[in-house]
Short mmCIF file of C-alpha atoms and ligand atoms in Angstrom, two decimals:
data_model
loop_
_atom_site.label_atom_id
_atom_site.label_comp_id
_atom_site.label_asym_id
_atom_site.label_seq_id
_atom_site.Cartn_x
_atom_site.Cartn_y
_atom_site.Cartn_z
CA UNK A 4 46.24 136.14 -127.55
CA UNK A 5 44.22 132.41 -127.70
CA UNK A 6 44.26 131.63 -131.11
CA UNK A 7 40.62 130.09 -131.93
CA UNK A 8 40.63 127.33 -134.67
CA UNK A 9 39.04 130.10 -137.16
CA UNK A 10 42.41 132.19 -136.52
CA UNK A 11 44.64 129.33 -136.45
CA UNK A 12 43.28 128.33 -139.86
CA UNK A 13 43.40 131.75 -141.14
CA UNK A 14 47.53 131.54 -139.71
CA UNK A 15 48.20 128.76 -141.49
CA UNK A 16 47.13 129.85 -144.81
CA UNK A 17 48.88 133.40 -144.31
CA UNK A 18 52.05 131.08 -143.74
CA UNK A 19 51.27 129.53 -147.08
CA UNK A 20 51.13 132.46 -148.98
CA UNK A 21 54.42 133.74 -147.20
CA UNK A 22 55.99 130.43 -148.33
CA UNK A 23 54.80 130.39 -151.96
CA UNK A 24 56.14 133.49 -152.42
CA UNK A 25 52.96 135.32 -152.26
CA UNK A 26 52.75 136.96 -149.07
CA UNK A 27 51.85 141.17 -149.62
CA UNK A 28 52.28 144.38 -147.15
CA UNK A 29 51.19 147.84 -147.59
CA UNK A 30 53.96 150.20 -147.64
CA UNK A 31 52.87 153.85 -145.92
CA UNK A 32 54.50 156.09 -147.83
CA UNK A 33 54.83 159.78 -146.31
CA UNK A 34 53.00 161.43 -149.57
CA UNK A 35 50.78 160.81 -152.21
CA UNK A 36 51.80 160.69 -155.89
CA UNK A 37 54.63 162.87 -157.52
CA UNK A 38 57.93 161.30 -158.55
CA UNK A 39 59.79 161.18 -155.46
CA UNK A 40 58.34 160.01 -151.76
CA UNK A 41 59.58 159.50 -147.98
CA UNK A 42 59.48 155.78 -147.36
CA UNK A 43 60.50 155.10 -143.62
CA UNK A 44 62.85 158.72 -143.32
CA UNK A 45 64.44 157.81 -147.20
CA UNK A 46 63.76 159.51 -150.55
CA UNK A 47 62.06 157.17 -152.90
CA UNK A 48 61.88 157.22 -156.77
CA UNK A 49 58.15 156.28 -157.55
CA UNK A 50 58.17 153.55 -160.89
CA UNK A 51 54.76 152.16 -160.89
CA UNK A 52 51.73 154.15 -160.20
CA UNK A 53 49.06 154.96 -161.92
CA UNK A 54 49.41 158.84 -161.92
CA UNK A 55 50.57 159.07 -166.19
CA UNK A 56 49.45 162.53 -166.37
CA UNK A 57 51.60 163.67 -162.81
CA UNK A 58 47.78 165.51 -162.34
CA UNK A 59 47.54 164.05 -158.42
CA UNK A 60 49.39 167.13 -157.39
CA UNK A 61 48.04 169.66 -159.73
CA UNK A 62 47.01 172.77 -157.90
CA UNK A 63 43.61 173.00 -160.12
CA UNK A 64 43.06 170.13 -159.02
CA UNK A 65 43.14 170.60 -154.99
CA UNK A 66 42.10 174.11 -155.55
CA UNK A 67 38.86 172.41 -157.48
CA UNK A 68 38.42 170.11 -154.54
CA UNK A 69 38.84 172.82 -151.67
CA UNK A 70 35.95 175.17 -153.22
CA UNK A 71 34.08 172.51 -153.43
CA UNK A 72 34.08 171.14 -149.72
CA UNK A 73 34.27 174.97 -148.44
CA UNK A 74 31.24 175.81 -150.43
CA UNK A 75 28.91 172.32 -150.67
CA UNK A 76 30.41 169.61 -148.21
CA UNK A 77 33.05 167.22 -147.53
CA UNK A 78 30.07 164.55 -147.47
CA UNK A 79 27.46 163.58 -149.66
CA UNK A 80 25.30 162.67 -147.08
CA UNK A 81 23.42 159.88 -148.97
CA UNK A 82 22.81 157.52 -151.95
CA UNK A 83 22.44 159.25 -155.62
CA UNK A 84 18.69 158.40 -155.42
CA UNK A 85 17.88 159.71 -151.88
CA UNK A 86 19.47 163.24 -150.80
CA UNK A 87 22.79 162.77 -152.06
CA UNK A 88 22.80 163.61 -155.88
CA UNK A 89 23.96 167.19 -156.33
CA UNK A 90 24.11 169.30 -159.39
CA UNK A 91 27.98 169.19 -159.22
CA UNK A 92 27.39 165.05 -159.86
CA UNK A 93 25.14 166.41 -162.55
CA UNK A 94 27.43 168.88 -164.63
CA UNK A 95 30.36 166.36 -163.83
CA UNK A 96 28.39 163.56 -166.51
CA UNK A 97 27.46 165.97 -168.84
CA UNK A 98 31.26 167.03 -168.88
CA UNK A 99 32.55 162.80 -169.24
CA UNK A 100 29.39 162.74 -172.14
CA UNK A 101 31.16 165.33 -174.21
CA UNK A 102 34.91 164.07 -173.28
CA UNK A 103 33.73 160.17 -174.24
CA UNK A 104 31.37 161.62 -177.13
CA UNK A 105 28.51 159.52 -175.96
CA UNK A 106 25.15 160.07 -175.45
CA UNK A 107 25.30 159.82 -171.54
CA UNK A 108 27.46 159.21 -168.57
CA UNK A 109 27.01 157.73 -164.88
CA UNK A 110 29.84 158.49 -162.12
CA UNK A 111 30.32 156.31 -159.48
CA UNK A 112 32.50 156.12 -156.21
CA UNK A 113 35.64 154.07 -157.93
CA UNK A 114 36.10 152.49 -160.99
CA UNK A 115 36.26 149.20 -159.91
CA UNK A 116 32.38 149.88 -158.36
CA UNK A 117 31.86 151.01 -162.34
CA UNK A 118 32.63 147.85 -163.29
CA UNK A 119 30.96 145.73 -161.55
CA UNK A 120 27.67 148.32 -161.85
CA UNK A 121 27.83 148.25 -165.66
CA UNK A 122 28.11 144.43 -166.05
CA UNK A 123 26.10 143.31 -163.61
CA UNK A 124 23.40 146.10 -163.59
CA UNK A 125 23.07 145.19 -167.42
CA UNK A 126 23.16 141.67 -167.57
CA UNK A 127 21.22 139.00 -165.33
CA UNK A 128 21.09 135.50 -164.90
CA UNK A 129 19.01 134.72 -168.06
CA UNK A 130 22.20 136.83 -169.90
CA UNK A 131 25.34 136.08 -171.68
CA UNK A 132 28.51 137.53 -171.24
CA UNK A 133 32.12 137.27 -173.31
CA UNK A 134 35.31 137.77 -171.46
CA UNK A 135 38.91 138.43 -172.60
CA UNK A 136 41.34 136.02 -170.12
CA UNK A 137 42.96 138.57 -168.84
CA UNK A 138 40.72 141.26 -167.74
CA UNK A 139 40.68 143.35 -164.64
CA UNK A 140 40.00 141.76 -161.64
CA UNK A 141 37.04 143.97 -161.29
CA UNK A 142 35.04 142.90 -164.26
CA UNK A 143 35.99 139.28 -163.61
CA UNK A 144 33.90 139.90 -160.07
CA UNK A 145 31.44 141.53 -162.17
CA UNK A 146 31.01 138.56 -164.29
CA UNK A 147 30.39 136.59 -161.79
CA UNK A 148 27.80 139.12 -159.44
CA UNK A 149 26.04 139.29 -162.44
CA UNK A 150 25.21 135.37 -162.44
CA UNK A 151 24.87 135.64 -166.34
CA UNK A 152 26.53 132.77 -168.49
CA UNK A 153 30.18 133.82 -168.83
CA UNK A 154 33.11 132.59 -171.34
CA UNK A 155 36.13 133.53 -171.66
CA UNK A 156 38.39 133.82 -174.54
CA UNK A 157 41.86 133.49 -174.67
CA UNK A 158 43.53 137.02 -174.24
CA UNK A 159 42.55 139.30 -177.19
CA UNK A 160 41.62 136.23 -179.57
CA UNK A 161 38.74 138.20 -181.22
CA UNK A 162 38.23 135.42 -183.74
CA UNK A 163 37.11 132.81 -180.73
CA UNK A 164 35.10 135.99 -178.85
CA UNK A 165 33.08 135.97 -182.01
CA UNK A 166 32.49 132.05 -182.38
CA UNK A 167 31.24 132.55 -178.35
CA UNK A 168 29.08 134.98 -179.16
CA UNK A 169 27.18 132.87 -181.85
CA UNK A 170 26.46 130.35 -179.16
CA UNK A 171 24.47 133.13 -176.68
CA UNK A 172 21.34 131.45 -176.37
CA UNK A 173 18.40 133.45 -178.25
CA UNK A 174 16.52 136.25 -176.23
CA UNK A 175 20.30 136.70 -173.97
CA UNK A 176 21.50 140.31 -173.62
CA UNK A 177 25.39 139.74 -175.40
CA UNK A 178 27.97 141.44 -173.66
CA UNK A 179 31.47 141.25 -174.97
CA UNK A 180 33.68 142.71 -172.26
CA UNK A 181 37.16 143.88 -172.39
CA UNK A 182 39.94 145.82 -170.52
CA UNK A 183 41.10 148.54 -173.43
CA UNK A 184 44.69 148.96 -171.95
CA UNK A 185 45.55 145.61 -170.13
CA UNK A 186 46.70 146.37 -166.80
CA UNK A 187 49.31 144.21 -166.00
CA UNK A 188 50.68 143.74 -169.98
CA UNK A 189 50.20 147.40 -171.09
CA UNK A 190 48.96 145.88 -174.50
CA UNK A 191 46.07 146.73 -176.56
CA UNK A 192 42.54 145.27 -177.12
CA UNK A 193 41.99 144.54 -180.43
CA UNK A 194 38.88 146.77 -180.32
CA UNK A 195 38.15 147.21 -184.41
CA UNK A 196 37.95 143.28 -184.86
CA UNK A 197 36.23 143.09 -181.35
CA UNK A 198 33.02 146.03 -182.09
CA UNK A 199 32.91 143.90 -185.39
CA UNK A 200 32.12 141.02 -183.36
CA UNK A 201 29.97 142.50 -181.23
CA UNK A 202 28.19 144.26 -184.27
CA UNK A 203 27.46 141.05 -186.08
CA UNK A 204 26.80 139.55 -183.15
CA UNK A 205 23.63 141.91 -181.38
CA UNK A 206 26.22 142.61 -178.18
CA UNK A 207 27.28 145.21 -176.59
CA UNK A 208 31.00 145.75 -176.37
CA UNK A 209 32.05 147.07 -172.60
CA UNK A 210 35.71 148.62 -172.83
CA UNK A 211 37.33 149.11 -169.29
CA UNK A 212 40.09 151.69 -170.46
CA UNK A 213 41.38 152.37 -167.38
CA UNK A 214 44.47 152.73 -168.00
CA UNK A 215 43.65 154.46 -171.91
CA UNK A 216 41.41 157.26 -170.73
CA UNK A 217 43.90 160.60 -170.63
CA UNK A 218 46.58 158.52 -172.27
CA UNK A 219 45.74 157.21 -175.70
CA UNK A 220 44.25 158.77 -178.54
CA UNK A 221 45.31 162.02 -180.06
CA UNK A 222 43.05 163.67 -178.02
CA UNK A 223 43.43 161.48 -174.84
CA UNK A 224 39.65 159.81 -175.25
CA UNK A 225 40.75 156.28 -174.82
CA UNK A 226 41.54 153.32 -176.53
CA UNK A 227 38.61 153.95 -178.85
CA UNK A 228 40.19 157.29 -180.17
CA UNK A 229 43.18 155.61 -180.50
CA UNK A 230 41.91 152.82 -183.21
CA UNK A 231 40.28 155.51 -185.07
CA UNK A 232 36.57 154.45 -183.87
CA UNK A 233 33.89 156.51 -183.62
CA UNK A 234 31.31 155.94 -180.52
CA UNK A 235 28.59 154.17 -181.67
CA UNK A 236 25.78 153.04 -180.28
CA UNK A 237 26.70 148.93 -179.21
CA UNK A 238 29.63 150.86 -177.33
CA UNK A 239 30.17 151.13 -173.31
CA UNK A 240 33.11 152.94 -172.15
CA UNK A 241 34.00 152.60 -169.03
CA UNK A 242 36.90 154.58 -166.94
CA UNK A 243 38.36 155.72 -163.86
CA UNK A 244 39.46 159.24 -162.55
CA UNK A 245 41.91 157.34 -160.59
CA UNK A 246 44.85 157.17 -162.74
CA UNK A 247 45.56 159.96 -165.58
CA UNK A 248 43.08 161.47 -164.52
CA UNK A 249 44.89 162.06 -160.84
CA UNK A 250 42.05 161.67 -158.58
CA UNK A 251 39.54 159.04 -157.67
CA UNK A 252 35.98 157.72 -159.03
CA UNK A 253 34.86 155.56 -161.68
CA UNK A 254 32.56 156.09 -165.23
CA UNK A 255 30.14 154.30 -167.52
CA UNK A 256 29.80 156.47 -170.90
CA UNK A 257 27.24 155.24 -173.90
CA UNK A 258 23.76 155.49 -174.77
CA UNK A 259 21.00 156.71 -172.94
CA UNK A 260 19.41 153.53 -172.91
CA UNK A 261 22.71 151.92 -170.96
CA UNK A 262 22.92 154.75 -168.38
CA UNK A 263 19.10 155.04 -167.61
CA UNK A 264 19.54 150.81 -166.86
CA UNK A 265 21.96 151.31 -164.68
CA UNK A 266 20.44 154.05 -162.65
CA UNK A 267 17.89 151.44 -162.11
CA UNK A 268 19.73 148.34 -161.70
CA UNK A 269 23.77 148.89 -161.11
CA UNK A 270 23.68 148.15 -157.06
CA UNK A 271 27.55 149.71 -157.00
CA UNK A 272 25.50 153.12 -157.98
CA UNK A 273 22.64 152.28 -155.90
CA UNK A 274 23.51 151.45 -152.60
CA UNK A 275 26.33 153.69 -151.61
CA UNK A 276 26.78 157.13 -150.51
CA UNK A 277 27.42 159.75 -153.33
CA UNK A 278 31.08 160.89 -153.95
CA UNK A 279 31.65 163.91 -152.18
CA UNK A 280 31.91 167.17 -153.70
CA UNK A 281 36.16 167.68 -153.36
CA UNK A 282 36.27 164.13 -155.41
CA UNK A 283 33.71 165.36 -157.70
CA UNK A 284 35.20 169.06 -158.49
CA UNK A 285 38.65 167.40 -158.92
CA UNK A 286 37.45 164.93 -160.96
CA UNK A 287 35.89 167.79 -163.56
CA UNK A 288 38.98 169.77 -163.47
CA UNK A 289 41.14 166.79 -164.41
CA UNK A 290 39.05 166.53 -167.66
CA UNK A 291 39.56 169.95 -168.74
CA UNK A 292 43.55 169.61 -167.80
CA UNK A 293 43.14 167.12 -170.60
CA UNK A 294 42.14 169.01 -173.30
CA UNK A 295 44.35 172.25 -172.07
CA UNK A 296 47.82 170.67 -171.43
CA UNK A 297 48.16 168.22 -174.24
CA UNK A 298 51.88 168.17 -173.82
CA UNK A 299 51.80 166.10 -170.94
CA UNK A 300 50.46 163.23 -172.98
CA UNK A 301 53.22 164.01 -175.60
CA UNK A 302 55.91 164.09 -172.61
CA UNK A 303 54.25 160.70 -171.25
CA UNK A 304 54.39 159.20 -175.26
CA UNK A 305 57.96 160.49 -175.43
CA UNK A 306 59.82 159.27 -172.15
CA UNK A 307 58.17 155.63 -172.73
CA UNK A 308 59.50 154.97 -175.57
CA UNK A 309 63.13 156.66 -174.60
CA UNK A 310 62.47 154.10 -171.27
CA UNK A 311 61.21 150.90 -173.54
CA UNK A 312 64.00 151.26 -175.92
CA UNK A 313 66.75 151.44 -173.13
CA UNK A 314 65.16 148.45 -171.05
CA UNK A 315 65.51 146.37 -174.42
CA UNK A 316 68.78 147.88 -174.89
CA UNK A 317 69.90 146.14 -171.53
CA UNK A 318 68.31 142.85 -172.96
CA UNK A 319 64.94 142.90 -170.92
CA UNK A 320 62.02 141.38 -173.03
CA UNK A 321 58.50 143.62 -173.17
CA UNK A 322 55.87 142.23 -173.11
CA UNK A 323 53.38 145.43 -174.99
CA UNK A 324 54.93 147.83 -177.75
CA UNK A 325 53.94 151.26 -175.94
CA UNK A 326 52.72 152.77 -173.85
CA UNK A 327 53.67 153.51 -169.93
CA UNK A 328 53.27 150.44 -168.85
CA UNK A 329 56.21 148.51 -169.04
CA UNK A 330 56.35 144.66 -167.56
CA UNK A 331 59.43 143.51 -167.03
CA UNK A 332 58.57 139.66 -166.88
CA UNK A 333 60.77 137.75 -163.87
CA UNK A 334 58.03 134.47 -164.26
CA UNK A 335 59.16 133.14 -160.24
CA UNK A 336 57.41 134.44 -157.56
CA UNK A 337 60.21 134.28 -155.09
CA UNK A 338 62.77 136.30 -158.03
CA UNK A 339 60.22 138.81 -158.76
CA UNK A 340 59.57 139.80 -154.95
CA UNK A 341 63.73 139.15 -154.62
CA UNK A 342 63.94 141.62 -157.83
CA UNK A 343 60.90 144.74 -156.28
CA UNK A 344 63.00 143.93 -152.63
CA UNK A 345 66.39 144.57 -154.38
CA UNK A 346 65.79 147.73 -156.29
CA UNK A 347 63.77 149.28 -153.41
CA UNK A 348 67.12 148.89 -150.96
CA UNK A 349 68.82 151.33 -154.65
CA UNK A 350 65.85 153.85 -153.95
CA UNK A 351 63.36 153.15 -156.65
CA UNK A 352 60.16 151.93 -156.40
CA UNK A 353 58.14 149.07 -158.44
CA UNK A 354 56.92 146.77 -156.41
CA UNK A 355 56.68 142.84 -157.50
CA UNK A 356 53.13 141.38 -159.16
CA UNK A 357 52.56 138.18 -158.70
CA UNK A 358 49.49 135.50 -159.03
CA UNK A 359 46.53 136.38 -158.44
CA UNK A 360 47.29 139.31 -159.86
CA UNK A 361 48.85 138.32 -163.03
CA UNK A 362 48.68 134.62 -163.79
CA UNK A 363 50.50 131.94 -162.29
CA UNK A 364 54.46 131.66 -163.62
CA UNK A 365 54.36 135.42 -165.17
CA UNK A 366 55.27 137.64 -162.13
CA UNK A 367 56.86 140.68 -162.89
CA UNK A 368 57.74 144.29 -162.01
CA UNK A 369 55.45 146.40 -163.36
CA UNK A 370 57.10 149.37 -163.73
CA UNK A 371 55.23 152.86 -165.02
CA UNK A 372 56.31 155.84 -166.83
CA UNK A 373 54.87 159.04 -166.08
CA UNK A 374 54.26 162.77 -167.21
CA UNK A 375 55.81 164.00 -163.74
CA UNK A 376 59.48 161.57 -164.74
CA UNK A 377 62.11 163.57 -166.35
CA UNK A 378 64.97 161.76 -168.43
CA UNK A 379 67.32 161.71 -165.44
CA UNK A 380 64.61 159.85 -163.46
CA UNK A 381 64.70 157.38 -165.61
CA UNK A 382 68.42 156.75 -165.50
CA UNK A 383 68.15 156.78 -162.07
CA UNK A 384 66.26 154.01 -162.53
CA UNK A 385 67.76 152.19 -165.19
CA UNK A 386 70.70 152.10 -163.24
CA UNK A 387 69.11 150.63 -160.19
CA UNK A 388 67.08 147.94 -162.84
CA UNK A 389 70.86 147.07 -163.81
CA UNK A 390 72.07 146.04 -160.43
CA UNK A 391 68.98 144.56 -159.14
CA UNK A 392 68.65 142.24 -161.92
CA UNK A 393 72.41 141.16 -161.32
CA UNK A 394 71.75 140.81 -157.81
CA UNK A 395 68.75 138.19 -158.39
CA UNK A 396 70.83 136.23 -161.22
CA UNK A 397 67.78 137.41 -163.64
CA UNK A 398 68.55 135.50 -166.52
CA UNK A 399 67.85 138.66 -169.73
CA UNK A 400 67.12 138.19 -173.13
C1 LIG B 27 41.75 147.82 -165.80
C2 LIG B 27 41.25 148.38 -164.51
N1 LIG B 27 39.93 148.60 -164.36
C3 LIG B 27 39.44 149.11 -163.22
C4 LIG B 27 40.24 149.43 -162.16
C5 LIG B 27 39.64 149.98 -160.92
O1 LIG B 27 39.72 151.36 -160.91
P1 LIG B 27 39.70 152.16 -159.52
O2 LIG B 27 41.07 152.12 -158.98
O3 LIG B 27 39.23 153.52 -159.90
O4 LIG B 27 38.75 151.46 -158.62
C6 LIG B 27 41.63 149.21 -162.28
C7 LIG B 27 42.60 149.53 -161.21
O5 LIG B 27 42.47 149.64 -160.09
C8 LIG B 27 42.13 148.68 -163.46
O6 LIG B 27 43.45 148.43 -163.60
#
């Protein structure tokens, strides 16, 4: 085909990224979630998703989802505020109320639409907004559609979120925003110092956990269970049904005053088609698998640290304490993708992160532990970690 100078152009800077390292494909794998997958005819172990609960395949869930498009639809039909809000969207945010212990709750279609609803529906140009450095790539975007005044703070320095939030200019809604699990890191927000902030401050604290909610806490609320905080009022939790929780579709949780604003304002709830009824039912059922099989979380809490302290054991350096998220840092772009390439060709799974994703110098295998693993999963892939990293010359240690 003619390439026109628009295509050419975009050519040339695909053959940049290829060069720096930075070039990325989608792999089609043959099924979704569980431990082991087809990839291209072979058997796959799976090392980095999301799925810490192993809920994607849980009968109640698909059974949830079937009634629900047998009985109501497999489409919504239309936005939340025209004909598409159904009573199953209804009993769903009563149900993430209770779970979150908030006043309120507002689903929407993913959480990374969440995110950018609950900063930017709340906040507006004449606002000011507080950023941890390494947040989600979803409330960074929200930062910015939000065209408030944004600084960020270096990664989980609550002391310097606090001196930015004494410089909001008076009358600004304060938001101090932060991821509760960091994504890429697997380390903790430090969320008592930061709702102290925000607390002296007049802000509002907006936790993104993620990557918390199903996981941490005794109970599997979050991050904010986890510290030993109760929800108060200044807090926003926000969350995803896309990870623990096995399915898809994002929350906000707080106080009535924070929902009903973003039923008014949050253009990620406004103008987009309901989730359908199957996402909606699966999404309920995951909460109540929750609270009903706690010993997936205590499988989950076990097998990462078995996994953490045998990755140290082989001299790899952590970069978070706990938790199922477990970077193994690589730094080079070209080692890291050398590193994912290598231990996919010994049947595992993980591929390579690299910048934008995680900041420039710092790519890494981001490799996940999950409910679903058993121990000899984990040697499998230990073993494979081994050779891979010999393979690439990874220096260790
Ligand atoms: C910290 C964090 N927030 C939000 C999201 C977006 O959630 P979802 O995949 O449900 O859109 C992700 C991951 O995708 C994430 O890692």
């Amino acid at each position: 085909m003619n390439q026109t100078p628009a295509l050419r152009l975009l050519s040339q800077r695909l053959a940049e990224k290829r060069a720096q390292g930075l070039e990325r494909w989608l792999l089609a794998l043959e099924s979704a979630g569980g431990v082991r997958v087809r990839l291209d005819g072979r058997e796959i172990l799976v090392m980095a998703s999301n799925d810490y609960l192993g809920l994607t395949r849980h009968p109640r869930l698909a059974e949830a989802a079937l009634e629900a498009v047998l009985t109501t639809g497999a489409g919504s039909g239309a936005s939340r505020l025209v004909t598409g809000n159904l009573t199953l969207h209804a009993e769903l945010e009563r149900e993430i109320a209770r779970f979150k212990h908030a006043e309120a709750a507002l689903f929407f279609c993913t959480g990374y639409m969440a995110n950018l609803g609950v900063v930017s529906g709340l906040a507006g140009r004449e606002d000011y907004i507080v950023s941890d450095a390494l947040n989600h790539a979803s409330l960074i975007d929200a930062c910015r559609l939000s065209r408030a005044q944004v600084r960020v703070y270096p990664h989980g320095d609550w002391e310097e979120a606090g001196r930015l939030l004494a410089e909001a200019p008076g009358g600004a809604l304060r938001l101090l925003v932060t991821d509760g699990v960091f994504s890429m890191d697997g380390d903790l927000a430090p969320l008592p110092q930061l709702l102290d902030a925000a607390r002296r401050h007049l802000a509002l604290l907006v936790v993104d956990d993620a990557h918390a909610t199903g996981v941490w806490g005794e109970s599997g609320r979050g991050s904010v269970e986890h510290h030993g905080l109760t929800p108060s009022p200044e807090l926003v939790m926000v969350g995803t049904f896309s990870k623990a929780l096995g399915g898809l579709g994002g929350f906000v949780a707080g106080a009535n005053e924070v929902v009903a604003s973003l039923v008014q304002g949050a253009r990620s709830f406004l103008y987009t088609t309901a989730p359908p009824p199957g996402q909606v039912a699966a999404a309920n059922a995951a909460l109540g698998l929750v609270d009903e099989e706690p010993w997936r979380r205590e499988k989950l809490r076990r097998l990462s640290a078995w996994f953490r302290g045998e990755l140290t054991g082989l001299g790899f350096t952590l970069l978070s304490e706990a938790g199922p998220i477990i970077p193994l840092l690589v730094g080079d772009s070209h080692q890291a993708l050398a590193m994912g390439q290598a231990l996919l060709r010994h049947g595992v799974l993980a591929p390579a992160m690299r910048p934008p994703t995680v900041p420039a110098g710092t790519s890494r295998l981001r490799l996940t532990v999950t409910a679903a693993h058993e121990t000899g999963d984990l040697e499998q892939a230990l073993e494979a970690i081994a050779r891979a990293a010999k393979e690439v010359d990874l220096e260790l240690g």
